[in-house]
Amino acid sequence: GEDVEQSLFLSVREGDSSVINCTYTDSSSTYLYWYKQEPGAGLQLLTYIFSNMDMKQDQRLTVLLNKKDKHLSLRIADTQTGDSAIYFCAETGGSYIPTFGRGTSLIVHP
Amino acid sequence: DAGVIQSPRHEVTEMGQEVTLRCKPISGHNSLFWYRQTMMRGLELLIYFNNNVPIDDSGMPEDRFSAKMPNASFSTLKIQPSEPRDSAVYFCASGQGQSYEQYFGPGTRLTVT
């Protein structure tokens, strides 16, 4: 089946930028997503990008898509302690059903 | 809107017992998803309903698991009999029409001893 890969952990200092990376295998991916999961809660959609775009910016969040390399990244500028969470990359092709990565735990140090 | 509602939030049961997890999707949403999350396997899709009809149940682990959606505002996931390896957090998510966005509930943490 299709696969989405992420590194498991990322540690950054408060105020620095965080970059979370993701690779996927489905060449027919239509939408790519970043979800955030805080402790004890469900996943919450942060942002998404259409496969015909290469960048999307939303306040402190920047999503970059390299469709040729099937690589997606999420940059969080001026990372705060409140950004500590698990971040999931996901993609959908022609169906409503997303394929999720394993999640990257972002740890922000004061 | 209150968002997706799941109950109970925590369930502790003994092996062999029946467990029923409940979900109320967001009003107006016509897609509903059940997921299971564990450290070992990450987030797994168990079953997906569209307009109350099960569309894809290929992720349901075995016959001990069953899911129903009797109407647009309610779904259940039942495990009978439960086993320790079923211990996980179970999420329900709902979506609307052609939108690919899913709204997740807070999850039910199930512990089977």
CSV table of N, CA and C in Angstrom, one decimal, chain B residues 43-86:
chain,number,residue,atom,x,y,z
B,43,LEU,N,-1.5,5.4,13.7
B,43,LEU,CA,-2.9,5.6,13.5
B,43,LEU,C,-3.4,4.7,12.4
B,44,GLU,N,-4.3,3.9,12.7
B,44,GLU,CA,-4.9,2.9,11.7
B,44,GLU,C,-6.3,3.2,11.5
B,45,LEU,N,-6.7,3.3,10.2
B,45,LEU,CA,-8.1,3.4,9.9
B,45,LEU,C,-8.8,2.0,10.0
B,46,LEU,N,-9.9,2.0,10.8
B,46,LEU,CA,-10.6,0.7,11.0
B,46,LEU,C,-11.7,0.6,10.0
B,47,ILE,N,-12.6,1.6,9.9
B,47,ILE,CA,-13.8,1.6,9.0
B,47,ILE,C,-14.2,3.0,8.7
B,48,TYR,N,-14.8,3.1,7.5
B,48,TYR,CA,-15.3,4.4,7.0
B,48,TYR,C,-16.7,4.2,6.6
B,49,PHE,N,-17.6,5.1,7.0
B,49,PHE,CA,-19.0,5.2,6.6
B,49,PHE,C,-19.2,6.5,5.8
B,50,ASN,N,-20.0,6.3,4.8
B,50,ASN,CA,-20.5,7.5,4.0
B,50,ASN,C,-22.0,7.4,3.9
B,51,ASN,N,-22.7,8.5,4.3
B,51,ASN,CA,-24.2,8.4,4.4
B,51,ASN,C,-24.7,7.2,5.2
B,52,ASN,N,-24.1,6.9,6.2
B,52,ASN,CA,-24.5,5.8,7.2
B,52,ASN,C,-24.1,4.4,6.6
B,53,VAL,N,-23.6,4.3,5.5
B,53,VAL,CA,-23.3,3.0,4.9
B,53,VAL,C,-21.8,2.7,5.0
B,54,PRO,N,-21.4,1.5,5.5
B,54,PRO,CA,-20.0,1.2,5.6
B,54,PRO,C,-19.4,1.0,4.1
B,55,ILE,N,-18.4,1.8,3.9
B,55,ILE,CA,-17.8,1.8,2.5
B,55,ILE,C,-16.5,1.0,2.5
B,56,ASP,N,-15.7,1.1,3.6
B,56,ASP,CA,-14.4,0.4,3.6
B,56,ASP,C,-14.2,-0.1,5.0
B,57,ASP,N,-14.3,-1.4,5.2
B,57,ASP,CA,-14.0,-2.0,6.6
B,57,ASP,C,-12.8,-2.9,6.5
B,58,SER,N,-11.9,-2.6,5.6
B,58,SER,CA,-10.7,-3.5,5.4
B,58,SER,C,-9.8,-3.4,6.6
B,59,GLY,N,-9.9,-2.3,7.3
B,59,GLY,CA,-9.0,-2.1,8.5
B,59,GLY,C,-9.5,-2.8,9.7
B,60,MET,N,-10.7,-3.3,9.8
B,60,MET,CA,-11.2,-3.9,11.0
B,60,MET,C,-10.3,-5.2,11.2
B,61,PRO,N,-9.7,-5.3,12.4
B,61,PRO,CA,-8.7,-6.3,12.6
B,61,PRO,C,-9.3,-7.8,12.5
B,62,GLU,N,-10.4,-8.0,13.0
B,62,GLU,CA,-10.9,-9.4,12.9
B,62,GLU,C,-12.4,-9.4,13.3
B,63,ASP,N,-13.0,-10.6,13.3
B,63,ASP,CA,-14.4,-10.6,13.5
B,63,ASP,C,-14.9,-10.2,14.9
B,64,ARG,N,-13.9,-10.0,15.8
B,64,ARG,CA,-14.3,-9.5,17.1
B,64,ARG,C,-14.7,-8.1,17.1
B,65,PHE,N,-14.4,-7.4,16.0
B,65,PHE,CA,-14.7,-6.0,15.9
B,65,PHE,C,-15.9,-5.8,15.0
B,66,SER,N,-16.8,-4.9,15.4
B,66,SER,CA,-17.9,-4.6,14.5
B,66,SER,C,-18.3,-3.2,14.7
B,67,ALA,N,-18.8,-2.5,13.7
B,67,ALA,CA,-19.2,-1.1,13.8
B,67,ALA,C,-20.5,-0.9,13.1
B,68,LYS,N,-21.3,0.0,13.6
B,68,LYS,CA,-22.6,0.3,13.1
B,68,LYS,C,-22.9,1.8,13.0
B,69,MET,N,-23.7,2.2,12.1
B,69,MET,CA,-24.1,3.6,12.1
B,69,MET,C,-25.6,3.6,11.8
B,70,PRO,N,-26.4,3.5,12.8
B,70,PRO,CA,-27.9,3.4,12.6
B,70,PRO,C,-28.5,4.6,12.0
B,71,ASN,N,-27.9,5.8,12.3
B,71,ASN,CA,-28.4,7.0,11.7
B,71,ASN,C,-27.3,8.0,11.6
B,72,ALA,N,-27.6,9.2,11.1
B,72,ALA,CA,-26.5,10.2,10.7
B,72,ALA,C,-25.9,10.8,12.0
B,73,SER,N,-26.4,10.5,13.1
B,73,SER,CA,-25.9,11.2,14.3
B,73,SER,C,-25.3,10.3,15.4
B,74,PHE,N,-25.1,9.0,15.0
B,74,PHE,CA,-24.6,8.1,16.0
B,74,PHE,C,-23.9,6.9,15.3
B,75,SER,N,-22.8,6.5,15.9
B,75,SER,CA,-22.1,5.3,15.5
B,75,SER,C,-21.5,4.6,16.7
B,76,THR,N,-21.4,3.3,16.6
B,76,THR,CA,-20.8,2.5,17.7
B,76,THR,C,-19.7,1.6,17.1
B,77,LEU,N,-18.7,1.3,17.9
B,77,LEU,CA,-17.6,0.4,17.6
B,77,LEU,C,-17.6,-0.6,18.7
B,78,LYS,N,-17.9,-1.9,18.4
B,78,LYS,CA,-18.0,-2.9,19.5
B,78,LYS,C,-16.9,-3.9,19.3
B,79,ILE,N,-16.3,-4.3,20.5
B,79,ILE,CA,-15.3,-5.4,20.5
B,79,ILE,C,-15.8,-6.5,21.4
B,80,GLN,N,-16.0,-7.7,20.9
B,80,GLN,CA,-16.5,-8.8,21.6
B,80,GLN,C,-15.9,-10.1,21.1
B,81,PRO,N,-15.2,-10.8,22.0
B,81,PRO,CA,-14.7,-10.5,23.3
B,81,PRO,C,-13.4,-9.6,23.2
B,82,SER,N,-13.2,-8.8,24.2
B,82,SER,CA,-12.0,-7.9,24.1
B,82,SER,C,-10.8,-8.7,24.6
B,83,GLU,N,-9.6,-8.3,24.1
B,83,GLU,CA,-8.3,-8.9,24.4
B,83,GLU,C,-7.3,-7.8,24.8
B,84,PRO,N,-6.3,-8.1,25.6
B,84,PRO,CA,-5.3,-7.1,26.0
B,84,PRO,C,-4.7,-6.3,24.8
B,85,ARG,N,-4.5,-7.0,23.7
B,85,ARG,CA,-3.9,-6.3,22.5
B,85,ARG,C,-4.8,-5.3,21.9
B,86,ASP,N,-6.1,-5.3,22.3
B,86,ASP,CA,-7.0,-4.2,21.8
B,86,ASP,C,-6.8,-2.9,22.5
